[in-house]
mmCIF file of C-alpha atoms in Angstrom:
data_model
loop_
_atom_site.group_PDB
_atom_site.id
_atom_site.type_symbol
_atom_site.label_atom_id
_atom_site.label_comp_id
_atom_site.label_asym_id
_atom_site.label_seq_id
_atom_site.Cartn_x
_atom_site.Cartn_y
_atom_site.Cartn_z
ATOM 1 C CA MET D 14 73.012 110.561 134.922
ATOM 2 C CA SER D 15 75.159 113.384 136.286
ATOM 3 C CA LEU D 16 74.169 114.766 139.683
ATOM 4 C CA VAL D 17 75.642 118.131 138.726
ATOM 5 C CA GLY D 18 74.296 120.074 135.733
ATOM 6 C CA GLU D 19 76.412 122.114 133.329
ATOM 7 C CA LYS D 20 75.328 125.411 134.893
ATOM 8 C CA ASP D 21 76.081 124.030 138.355
ATOM 9 C CA TRP D 22 79.577 123.078 137.170
ATOM 10 C CA ASP D 23 80.142 126.601 135.848
ATOM 11 C CA THR D 24 79.032 128.066 139.193
ATOM 12 C CA LEU D 25 81.274 125.668 141.091
ATOM 13 C CA LEU D 26 84.300 126.362 138.923
ATOM 14 C CA ASP D 27 83.852 130.099 139.375
ATOM 15 C CA LEU D 28 84.894 129.566 142.995
ATOM 16 C CA PHE D 29 88.367 128.409 141.924
ATOM 17 C CA PRO D 30 91.240 130.351 140.316
ATOM 18 C CA GLU D 31 90.526 131.183 136.669
ATOM 19 C CA GLU D 32 93.227 128.975 135.130
ATOM 20 C CA TYR D 33 92.197 126.024 137.282
ATOM 21 C CA GLY D 34 88.602 126.368 136.151
ATOM 22 C CA LYS D 35 89.656 126.567 132.492
ATOM 23 C CA GLN D 36 91.749 123.443 132.852
ATOM 24 C CA VAL D 37 88.886 121.471 134.404
ATOM 25 C CA LYS D 38 86.596 122.551 131.564
ATOM 26 C CA ARG D 39 89.191 121.406 129.021
ATOM 27 C CA VAL D 40 89.426 118.009 130.716
ATOM 28 C CA MET D 41 85.639 117.698 130.706
ATOM 29 C CA LYS D 42 85.481 118.634 127.011
ATOM 30 C CA ALA D 43 88.232 116.140 126.128
ATOM 31 C CA THR D 44 86.394 113.422 128.026
ATOM 32 C CA GLN D 45 83.239 114.185 126.061
ATOM 33 C CA VAL D 46 85.142 113.987 122.763
ATOM 34 C CA LEU D 47 86.573 110.586 123.662
ATOM 35 C CA THR D 48 83.463 109.008 125.133
ATOM 36 C CA VAL D 49 80.301 110.703 123.868
ATOM 37 C CA ASP D 50 80.834 112.551 120.599
ATOM 38 C CA PRO D 51 79.781 110.677 117.431
ATOM 39 C CA GLN D 52 82.292 109.520 114.841
ATOM 40 C CA PRO D 53 82.937 112.151 112.151
ATOM 41 C CA GLU D 54 81.887 111.581 108.558
ATOM 42 C CA VAL D 55 84.730 110.958 106.128
ATOM 43 C CA ALA D 56 85.308 110.592 102.378
ATOM 44 C CA PRO D 57 82.872 113.352 101.306
ATOM 45 C CA THR D 58 83.873 113.659 97.636
ATOM 46 C CA PRO D 59 81.272 111.944 95.382
ATOM 47 C CA LYS D 60 82.546 108.882 93.529
ATOM 48 C CA GLU D 61 81.465 105.855 91.529
ATOM 49 C CA VAL D 62 82.892 102.359 91.208
ATOM 50 C CA VAL D 63 84.191 101.753 87.686
ATOM 51 C CA TRP D 64 85.998 98.419 88.162
ATOM 52 C CA THR D 65 86.359 95.682 90.760
ATOM 53 C CA LYS D 66 88.581 92.661 91.268
ATOM 54 C CA ASN D 67 87.858 90.488 94.294
ATOM 55 C CA LYS D 68 87.762 92.982 97.206
ATOM 56 C CA THR D 69 89.520 95.764 95.324
ATOM 57 C CA LYS D 70 87.550 98.674 93.894
ATOM 58 C CA LEU D 71 88.548 101.398 91.482
ATOM 59 C CA TYR D 72 86.761 104.683 92.173
ATOM 60 C CA ARG D 73 86.293 107.606 89.837
ATOM 61 C CA TYR D 74 85.501 110.913 91.527
ATOM 62 C CA ILE D 75 82.556 112.895 90.243
ATOM 63 C CA SER D 76 82.426 116.639 89.784
ATOM 64 C CA GLU D 77 80.125 119.065 88.031
ATOM 65 C CA LYS D 78 83.134 121.196 87.178
ATOM 66 C CA PRO D 79 84.635 120.719 83.713
ATOM 67 C CA LYS D 80 87.829 118.708 83.297
ATOM 68 C CA LYS D 81 90.760 120.993 82.553
ATOM 69 C CA HIS D 82 93.501 118.421 82.147
ATOM 70 C CA ARG D 83 93.695 115.725 79.493
ATOM 71 C CA ILE D 84 95.659 113.156 81.494
ATOM 72 C CA PRO D 85 93.790 111.331 84.298
ATOM 73 C CA LEU D 86 95.301 110.676 87.726
ATOM 74 C CA LEU D 87 95.267 107.295 89.469
ATOM 75 C CA MET D 88 95.986 107.264 93.218
ATOM 76 C CA ILE D 89 97.456 104.166 94.864
ATOM 77 C CA TYR D 90 97.630 103.825 98.626
ATOM 78 C CA ALA D 91 99.389 101.325 100.878
ATOM 79 C CA LEU D 92 98.080 97.951 102.016
ATOM 80 C CA ILE D 93 98.049 99.485 105.510
ATOM 81 C CA ASN D 94 95.051 101.538 106.727
ATOM 82 C CA LYS D 95 92.247 102.768 104.504
ATOM 83 C CA PRO D 96 92.831 105.219 101.648
ATOM 84 C CA TYR D 97 90.187 107.749 102.664
ATOM 85 C CA VAL D 98 92.957 109.714 104.387
ATOM 86 C CA LEU D 99 93.342 111.207 100.905
ATOM 87 C CA ASP D 100 89.725 112.421 101.126
ATOM 88 C CA LEU D 101 89.229 112.918 104.850
ATOM 89 C CA THR D 102 86.946 115.952 105.014
ATOM 90 C CA ARG D 103 85.724 118.916 102.999
ATOM 91 C CA GLY D 104 88.444 121.517 102.818
ATOM 92 C CA GLY D 105 90.993 118.958 104.003
ATOM 93 C CA SER D 106 91.087 116.554 101.092
ATOM 94 C CA LEU D 107 93.785 116.158 98.449
ATOM 95 C CA ILE D 108 91.273 114.404 96.213
ATOM 96 C CA GLU D 109 88.735 117.209 96.568
ATOM 97 C CA TYR D 110 91.437 119.771 95.773
ATOM 98 C CA LEU D 111 92.532 117.993 92.603
ATOM 99 C CA VAL D 112 88.965 117.313 91.430
ATOM 100 C CA ASN D 113 88.048 120.971 91.977
ATOM 101 C CA ASN D 114 91.089 121.971 89.938
ATOM 102 C CA GLY D 115 89.921 120.050 86.900
ATOM 103 C CA PHE D 116 91.660 116.683 87.238
ATOM 104 C CA ASP D 117 89.981 113.375 86.398
ATOM 105 C CA VAL D 118 90.844 111.498 89.610
ATOM 106 C CA TYR D 119 90.707 107.766 90.341
ATOM 107 C CA LEU D 120 91.560 105.830 93.502
ATOM 108 C CA LEU D 121 92.499 102.171 93.875
ATOM 109 C CA ASP D 122 90.986 100.896 97.143
ATOM 110 C CA TRP D 123 92.458 97.507 98.070
ATOM 111 C CA GLY D 124 89.519 96.668 100.327
ATOM 112 C CA THR D 125 89.674 94.835 103.650
ATOM 113 C CA PRO D 126 91.539 91.501 103.484
ATOM 114 C CA GLY D 127 90.367 88.506 105.496
ATOM 115 C CA TYR D 128 92.064 85.283 106.526
ATOM 116 C CA GLU D 129 91.208 83.855 103.120
ATOM 117 C CA ASP D 130 93.588 86.448 101.602
ATOM 118 C CA ARG D 131 96.600 85.369 103.668
ATOM 119 C CA ASN D 132 98.414 84.000 100.584
ATOM 120 C CA MET D 133 98.132 87.218 98.573
ATOM 121 C CA LYS D 134 101.616 88.411 97.662
ATOM 122 C CA LEU D 135 102.886 91.808 96.617
ATOM 123 C CA ASP D 136 103.423 90.149 93.250
ATOM 124 C CA ASP D 137 99.664 89.721 92.903
ATOM 125 C CA PHE D 138 98.839 93.354 93.616
ATOM 126 C CA ILE D 139 101.653 94.694 91.429
ATOM 127 C CA MET D 140 101.284 92.321 88.480
ATOM 128 C CA ASP D 141 97.532 91.654 88.375
ATOM 129 C CA TYR D 142 95.726 94.579 89.979
ATOM 130 C CA ILE D 143 97.623 97.782 89.187
ATOM 131 C CA PRO D 144 98.068 97.108 85.442
ATOM 132 C CA ARG D 145 94.386 96.327 84.994
ATOM 133 C CA ALA D 146 93.417 99.419 86.983
ATOM 134 C CA VAL D 147 95.654 101.580 84.779
ATOM 135 C CA LYS D 148 94.087 100.148 81.614
ATOM 136 C CA LYS D 149 90.601 100.750 83.034
ATOM 137 C CA VAL D 150 91.474 104.367 83.843
ATOM 138 C CA LEU D 151 92.735 104.901 80.292
ATOM 139 C CA LYS D 152 89.607 103.335 78.801
ATOM 140 C CA THR D 153 87.184 105.191 81.079
ATOM 141 C CA SER D 154 88.815 108.588 80.627
ATOM 142 C CA LYS D 155 89.439 108.016 76.898
ATOM 143 C CA ALA D 156 93.015 109.155 77.430
ATOM 144 C CA ASP D 157 96.217 107.821 75.915
ATOM 145 C CA GLU D 158 98.418 108.514 78.949
ATOM 146 C CA VAL D 159 98.026 108.386 82.717
ATOM 147 C CA SER D 160 99.501 109.951 85.846
ATOM 148 C CA ILE D 161 99.927 107.890 89.014
ATOM 149 C CA LEU D 162 100.261 109.143 92.583
ATOM 150 C CA GLY D 163 101.558 106.647 95.148
ATOM 151 C CA TYR D 164 101.410 107.413 98.871
ATOM 152 C CA CYS D 165 103.590 105.654 101.452
ATOM 153 C CA MET D 166 103.951 101.951 100.636
ATOM 154 C CA GLY D 167 101.639 102.570 97.684
ATOM 155 C CA GLY D 168 104.385 104.674 96.117
ATOM 156 C CA THR D 169 106.982 101.971 96.656
ATOM 157 C CA MET D 170 104.680 99.444 94.997
ATOM 158 C CA THR D 171 104.056 101.937 92.165
ATOM 159 C CA SER D 172 107.787 102.261 91.537
ATOM 160 C CA VAL D 173 108.054 98.466 91.205
ATOM 161 C CA PHE D 174 105.057 98.412 88.856
ATOM 162 C CA ALA D 175 106.407 101.238 86.686
ATOM 163 C CA SER D 176 109.757 99.461 86.451
ATOM 164 C CA LEU D 177 108.155 96.215 85.298
ATOM 165 C CA PHE D 178 105.711 97.794 82.827
ATOM 166 C CA PRO D 179 107.708 100.428 80.927
ATOM 167 C CA GLU D 180 105.510 99.821 77.882
ATOM 168 C CA LEU D 181 102.451 101.331 79.607
ATOM 169 C CA PRO D 182 101.839 105.032 78.811
ATOM 170 C CA ILE D 183 102.701 106.570 82.194
ATOM 171 C CA ARG D 184 103.329 110.302 81.756
ATOM 172 C CA ASN D 185 103.760 111.398 85.385
ATOM 173 C CA LEU D 186 104.613 109.733 88.699
ATOM 174 C CA VAL D 187 104.084 111.444 92.053
ATOM 175 C CA PHE D 188 105.493 109.779 95.165
ATOM 176 C CA MET D 189 104.417 110.972 98.623
ATOM 177 C CA THR D 190 106.575 109.881 101.575
ATOM 178 C CA SER D 191 107.393 106.572 99.879
ATOM 179 C CA PRO D 192 110.505 104.713 101.064
ATOM 180 C CA PHE D 193 112.933 103.294 98.497
ATOM 181 C CA ASP D 194 116.216 102.784 100.358
ATOM 182 C CA PHE D 195 115.761 100.823 103.594
ATOM 183 C CA ALA D 196 119.428 100.556 104.610
ATOM 184 C CA ASP D 197 119.010 103.098 107.406
ATOM 185 C CA SER D 198 115.344 103.111 108.411
ATOM 186 C CA GLY D 199 115.883 104.260 111.987
ATOM 187 C CA ALA D 200 113.984 102.792 114.923
ATOM 188 C CA TYR D 201 111.555 101.015 112.627
ATOM 189 C CA GLY D 202 114.360 99.171 110.911
ATOM 190 C CA GLU D 203 115.896 98.212 114.242
ATOM 191 C CA MET D 204 112.622 96.705 115.418
ATOM 192 C CA LEU D 205 112.408 94.682 112.202
ATOM 193 C CA ASN D 206 116.033 93.554 112.169
ATOM 194 C CA GLU D 207 116.123 89.863 111.203
ATOM 195 C CA LYS D 208 118.327 89.145 114.224
ATOM 196 C CA TYR D 209 115.375 89.900 116.490
ATOM 197 C CA PHE D 210 112.246 89.790 114.329
ATOM 198 C CA ASN D 211 111.392 86.341 112.962
ATOM 199 C CA ILE D 212 109.129 87.234 110.067
ATOM 200 C CA ASP D 213 108.427 83.592 109.159
ATOM 201 C CA LYS D 214 107.197 82.736 112.648
ATOM 202 C CA VAL D 215 104.951 85.815 112.701
ATOM 203 C CA VAL D 216 103.337 85.139 109.318
ATOM 204 C CA ASP D 217 103.080 81.368 109.728
ATOM 205 C CA THR D 218 101.401 81.839 113.108
ATOM 206 C CA LEU D 219 98.984 84.665 112.303
ATOM 207 C CA GLY D 220 98.198 84.209 108.608
ATOM 208 C CA VAL D 221 97.094 87.825 108.315
ATOM 209 C CA ILE D 222 98.695 90.581 110.349
ATOM 210 C CA PRO D 223 96.163 92.392 112.565
ATOM 211 C CA PRO D 224 96.006 96.176 112.177
ATOM 212 C CA GLU D 225 96.653 96.642 115.895
ATOM 213 C CA MET D 226 100.093 95.098 115.463
ATOM 214 C CA ILE D 227 100.993 97.445 112.611
ATOM 215 C CA ASP D 228 99.690 100.463 114.522
ATOM 216 C CA TYR D 229 101.557 99.473 117.683
ATOM 217 C CA GLY D 230 104.796 99.105 115.744
ATOM 218 C CA ASN D 231 104.393 102.524 114.136
ATOM 219 C CA LYS D 232 103.746 104.152 117.495
ATOM 220 C CA LEU D 233 106.826 102.553 119.057
ATOM 221 C CA ILE D 234 109.002 104.702 116.809
ATOM 222 C CA LYS D 235 108.226 107.611 119.127
ATOM 223 C CA PRO D 236 106.271 106.036 122.004
ATOM 224 C CA MET D 237 105.656 108.964 124.326
ATOM 225 C CA GLY D 238 104.584 111.285 121.550
ATOM 226 C CA ASN D 239 102.477 108.697 119.736
ATOM 227 C CA PHE D 240 100.768 106.930 122.639
ATOM 228 C CA TYR D 241 100.121 109.927 124.887
ATOM 229 C CA GLY D 242 100.880 113.044 122.854
ATOM 230 C CA PRO D 243 97.558 113.290 120.981
ATOM 231 C CA PHE D 244 95.545 113.050 124.202
ATOM 232 C CA VAL D 245 97.699 115.587 126.043
ATOM 233 C CA SER D 246 97.220 117.919 123.092
ATOM 234 C CA LEU D 247 93.485 117.267 123.160
ATOM 235 C CA VAL D 248 93.248 118.403 126.778
ATOM 236 C CA ASP D 249 95.480 121.421 126.176
ATOM 237 C CA ARG D 250 93.484 122.511 123.117
ATOM 238 C CA ALA D 251 90.006 121.289 123.997
ATOM 239 C CA ASP D 252 88.628 124.819 123.643
ATOM 240 C CA ASN D 253 89.743 124.908 119.989
ATOM 241 C CA GLU D 254 86.922 123.499 117.844
ATOM 242 C CA ARG D 255 89.056 123.288 114.700
ATOM 243 C CA PHE D 256 91.637 121.212 116.558
ATOM 244 C CA ILE D 257 88.940 118.936 117.970
ATOM 245 C CA LYS D 258 87.485 118.345 114.502
ATOM 246 C CA ASN D 259 90.876 117.390 113.093
ATOM 247 C CA PHE D 260 91.654 115.232 116.144
ATOM 248 C CA LYS D 261 88.459 113.212 115.702
ATOM 249 C CA LEU D 262 89.044 112.781 111.974
ATOM 250 C CA LEU D 263 92.593 111.522 112.397
ATOM 251 C CA GLN D 264 91.746 109.255 115.322
ATOM 252 C CA LYS D 265 88.926 107.696 113.325
ATOM 253 C CA TRP D 266 91.291 106.961 110.445
ATOM 254 C CA LEU D 267 94.136 105.730 112.659
ATOM 255 C CA ASN D 268 91.807 103.370 114.511
ATOM 256 C CA ASP D 269 90.177 102.141 111.308
ATOM 257 C CA GLY D 270 93.009 99.837 110.323
ATOM 258 C CA ILE D 271 92.816 96.785 108.089
ATOM 259 C CA PRO D 272 94.596 93.410 108.200
ATOM 260 C CA PHE D 273 97.781 92.951 106.167
ATOM 261 C CA PRO D 274 97.853 89.794 103.973
ATOM 262 C CA GLY D 275 100.518 87.563 105.502
ATOM 263 C CA GLU D 276 102.516 86.734 102.373
ATOM 264 C CA SER D 277 102.597 90.389 101.342
ATOM 265 C CA TYR D 278 103.805 91.318 104.803
ATOM 266 C CA ARG D 279 106.514 88.642 104.637
ATOM 267 C CA GLN D 280 107.794 90.127 101.371
ATOM 268 C CA TRP D 281 107.514 93.716 102.577
ATOM 269 C CA ILE D 282 109.555 93.094 105.717
ATOM 270 C CA ARG D 283 112.108 90.634 104.311
ATOM 271 C CA ASP D 284 112.737 91.981 100.809
ATOM 272 C CA PHE D 285 112.529 95.662 101.660
ATOM 273 C CA TYR D 286 113.344 96.314 105.320
ATOM 274 C CA GLN D 287 115.615 93.392 106.093
ATOM 275 C CA GLN D 288 117.402 92.879 102.767
ATOM 276 C CA ASN D 289 116.880 96.248 100.996
ATOM 277 C CA LYS D 290 116.520 94.560 97.618
ATOM 278 C CA LEU D 291 114.677 97.335 95.745
ATOM 279 C CA ILE D 292 117.376 100.010 95.695
ATOM 280 C CA LYS D 293 120.095 97.355 95.215
ATOM 281 C CA GLY D 294 118.412 96.073 92.060
ATOM 282 C CA GLU D 295 117.969 92.615 93.582
ATOM 283 C CA LEU D 296 114.179 92.520 93.928
ATOM 284 C CA VAL D 297 112.488 89.801 91.885
ATOM 285 C CA VAL D 298 108.733 89.783 91.232
ATOM 286 C CA ARG D 299 107.334 86.670 89.544
ATOM 287 C CA GLY D 300 110.718 85.797 88.152
ATOM 288 C CA ARG D 301 111.376 89.301 86.787
ATOM 289 C CA LYS D 302 114.125 91.487 88.215
ATOM 290 C CA VAL D 303 113.012 95.003 89.154
ATOM 291 C CA ASP D 304 115.256 97.714 87.702
ATOM 292 C CA LEU D 305 114.304 101.233 88.732
ATOM 293 C CA LYS D 306 116.304 102.560 85.779
ATOM 294 C CA ASN D 307 113.336 101.552 83.638
ATOM 295 C CA ILE D 308 111.383 104.510 85.053
ATOM 296 C CA THR D 309 111.426 107.319 82.478
ATOM 297 C CA ALA D 310 108.200 109.167 83.343
ATOM 298 C CA ASN D 311 108.223 112.656 84.831
ATOM 299 C CA VAL D 312 108.710 112.279 88.585
ATOM 300 C CA LEU D 313 107.771 114.433 91.579
ATOM 301 C CA ASN D 314 109.174 112.846 94.735
ATOM 302 C CA LEU D 315 107.935 114.331 98.022
ATOM 303 C CA ALA D 316 109.403 113.711 101.472
ATOM 304 C CA GLY D 317 108.414 115.061 104.889
ATOM 305 C CA GLN D 318 111.037 116.740 107.046
ATOM 306 C CA SER D 319 109.600 115.277 110.255
ATOM 307 C CA ASP D 320 108.625 111.884 108.802
ATOM 308 C CA LEU D 321 109.993 109.071 110.983
ATOM 309 C CA ILE D 322 108.490 106.237 108.892
ATOM 310 C CA ALA D 323 109.739 107.213 105.430
ATOM 311 C CA GLN D 324 112.661 109.408 106.390
ATOM 312 C CA PRO D 325 113.832 111.937 103.770
ATOM 313 C CA HIS D 326 117.007 110.041 102.859
ATOM 314 C CA MET D 327 114.925 106.873 102.296
ATOM 315 C CA VAL D 328 112.735 108.824 99.866
ATOM 316 C CA GLU D 329 115.412 110.867 98.069
ATOM 317 C CA ALA D 330 117.414 107.755 97.135
ATOM 318 C CA LEU D 331 115.067 107.150 94.198
ATOM 319 C CA MET D 332 116.417 110.174 92.355
ATOM 320 C CA ASP D 333 119.834 108.608 91.743
ATOM 321 C CA VAL D 334 118.570 105.427 90.101
ATOM 322 C CA ILE D 335 115.698 106.409 87.792
ATOM 323 C CA SER D 336 116.207 107.477 84.163
ATOM 324 C CA SER D 337 113.669 110.311 84.129
ATOM 325 C CA GLU D 338 114.877 113.563 82.587
ATOM 326 C CA ASP D 339 112.163 115.604 84.304
ATOM 327 C CA LYS D 340 112.471 114.739 88.003
ATOM 328 C CA GLN D 341 112.079 116.827 91.153
ATOM 329 C CA TYR D 342 112.646 116.020 94.805
ATOM 330 C CA LYS D 343 111.113 118.200 97.493
ATOM 331 C CA ASN D 344 111.442 117.896 101.258
ATOM 332 C CA LEU D 345 108.336 119.548 102.688
ATOM 333 C CA PRO D 346 107.866 120.814 106.287
ATOM 334 C CA VAL D 347 105.384 118.030 107.123
ATOM 335 C CA GLY D 348 105.204 114.522 108.579
ATOM 336 C CA HIS D 349 104.064 111.161 107.253
ATOM 337 C CA THR D 350 100.365 111.926 107.765
ATOM 338 C CA SER D 351 100.395 115.717 107.760
ATOM 339 C CA ILE D 352 101.642 115.664 104.177
ATOM 340 C CA THR D 353 98.087 114.815 103.150
ATOM 341 C CA PHE D 354 95.924 116.281 105.918
ATOM 342 C CA GLY D 355 96.139 119.453 107.968
ATOM 343 C CA SER D 356 96.927 123.118 107.484
ATOM 344 C CA GLN D 357 100.394 122.505 106.009
ATOM 345 C CA ALA D 358 98.997 119.973 103.562
ATOM 346 C CA SER D 359 96.383 122.449 102.335
ATOM 347 C CA LYS D 360 98.889 125.288 102.037
ATOM 348 C CA ILE D 361 101.884 123.396 100.674
ATOM 349 C CA THR D 362 101.259 119.803 99.553
ATOM 350 C CA TYR D 363 98.063 120.280 97.574
ATOM 351 C CA PRO D 364 99.270 123.192 95.389
ATOM 352 C CA THR D 365 102.720 121.599 94.981
ATOM 353 C CA ILE D 366 101.150 118.483 93.473
ATOM 354 C CA GLY D 367 98.392 120.307 91.614
ATOM 355 C CA ASP D 368 100.690 122.855 89.962
ATOM 356 C CA TRP D 369 103.291 120.235 89.010
ATOM 357 C CA LEU D 370 100.692 117.937 87.461
ATOM 358 C CA ALA D 371 98.894 120.783 85.691
ATOM 359 C CA GLU D 372 102.073 121.699 83.785
ATOM 360 C CA ARG D 373 102.486 118.083 82.650
ATOM 361 C CA SER D 374 98.906 116.978 81.986
ATOM 362 C CA SER D 375 97.935 118.822 78.830
#
């Protein structure tokens, strides 16, 4: 129990210079946010489960508003973190925006892997899960074509899937900050260089990769800004309630990581980061060579100008290898996370995706 009440603190701080008193109050508020405030609620858009496979669930989002667009949209996220970043909060949700604009929206949630899932390969997710989810979306929506949006690693996996299943009726593909060319992946690539990073020893020892390890590696790309920056900003802007709300939402999501199945991680690091097989046309999935030229769907490929994980040149490389006639690349003034949440996402990303899909979903 505090020996000094809030009013007593205000009286005490009035004795000091104004800016000093304001700074102390900001520190006190930041401390409260980090230690006392409850976790924010996330994923507010109503949904129902329409299909499951093991721990994976396929959600369909529910809305009382009429559907305006004939072609449904399936969202596919990475195997890293949880996909509710696409539906973080009311007014700050890409899913909510699309649902409110008349789209029939679905989300593939991979679930939370355990040690028993250590042998799951990317092959399994790409060959067994995504095709069945697409067929379920088509059946549920009673549509004859589908749009797919892949975010981060989910977009990379979607490109592999679309290349291997050209017979499926995919009308539109949207990629959000998804890497395709890993030849120059900056600090992240240097950390994962096979000269220094023994992927076999890591996977064989751990089985599944803990989320803390993935998060730590991501933060090392820009250590000062990632480890300390958010908390310095919290103190500086602790009198801004909007900032505090967004801070708590993002911190909840960032700290709500999930394990990475070991065999999938082995493939992801070796085949993509270390050997760059996808863009070279050397990637093989269950004995089938992946050729990105097989992609003929309409493509919207979005990069973030300040993205250090999927840098713009890693994203743009897709445009030179696909066969799509209708293809657009846009480099937005956002980062890897702010492309889907925050003021820039609401103003730029959401309408960019919504307008592009609307023109191609009738």
